[in-house]
Amino acid sequence: MPMSKKQLRQWRERMDAIIQNRDWGALFQLEDTGDFALCLDSLIWTLAGPDNAPPQVHTHRVLFLCIQVEDCVQCDSLLNFFDEGFAAYGREAEKALEEIGAPRSAAALRQVLSALPEGGYPAGDWDACKALYGGAFGQILEQADSTLVDYPDGPMRDLYYAYAQAHREDFP
């Protein structure tokens, strides 16, 4: 049954309060994995380092990288993961996906990373990026996008929830 306007407003206020107050305790009291993932996405960014570098704590870092992969794919394409400066963390993101229990997603990312030229992703070089995307890399990237957008390992929100709950001691 859909929420009433009042219920929706109350829900929104609750989610906003958790995010604005950086209330990790309230986050971990959420039982709905969708609500948890919504708040986690915002809160994990508060732990990022300078220039949006992944957080230092391993558990935070794993979730941060997995969320970035998912957000990029669901918003447009895995290509955004590279364009937004996360290319240097590609292999680490692959391992992070494995660690949270997303082996099919990790395999899709691995294929893309393996198709990159020896020098890596040519960030900032539009012509090189365009040429790279127009070749075999582009086809592999499109296949990975098609795979990842359909959540091959199940809903990521469930994986984030289970992983974070299992590592609760690592959070403020």
Short mmCIF file of N, CA, C and O in Angstrom, two decimals, residues 3 21 29 47 54 60 101 112 172:
data_model
loop_
_atom_site.label_atom_id
_atom_site.label_comp_id
_atom_site.label_asym_id
_atom_site.label_seq_id
_atom_site.Cartn_x
_atom_site.Cartn_y
_atom_site.Cartn_z
N MET A 3 2.35 5.02 0.59
CA MET A 3 2.36 5.91 1.75
C MET A 3 1.45 7.09 1.52
O MET A 3 1.35 7.58 0.39
N ASN A 21 22.54 14.65 10.34
CA ASN A 21 23.18 14.51 11.65
C ASN A 21 24.32 13.49 11.65
O ASN A 21 24.94 13.26 12.69
N GLN A 29 19.98 1.18 12.85
CA GLN A 29 18.69 0.76 13.39
C GLN A 29 17.66 0.55 12.28
O GLN A 29 16.62 -0.06 12.51
N LEU A 47 33.00 10.24 4.74
CA LEU A 47 34.24 9.59 5.15
C LEU A 47 35.32 9.62 4.05
O LEU A 47 36.44 9.18 4.28
N PRO A 54 38.76 7.35 -1.80
CA PRO A 54 38.05 6.43 -0.90
C PRO A 54 38.53 6.59 0.54
O PRO A 54 39.69 6.95 0.77
N HIS A 60 34.87 0.86 5.19
CA HIS A 60 34.28 2.05 4.56
C HIS A 60 34.70 2.13 3.09
O HIS A 60 33.90 2.46 2.22
N GLY A 101 30.19 -9.87 -1.68
CA GLY A 101 29.37 -10.98 -2.17
C GLY A 101 28.74 -10.74 -3.52
O GLY A 101 27.66 -11.25 -3.80
N VAL A 112 36.16 -5.37 -18.06
CA VAL A 112 36.38 -3.99 -18.53
C VAL A 112 37.82 -3.57 -18.20
O VAL A 112 38.51 -3.01 -19.06
N PRO A 172 31.51 4.62 13.07
CA PRO A 172 31.42 5.51 14.25
C PRO A 172 30.16 5.26 15.06
O PRO A 172 29.19 4.76 14.62
#
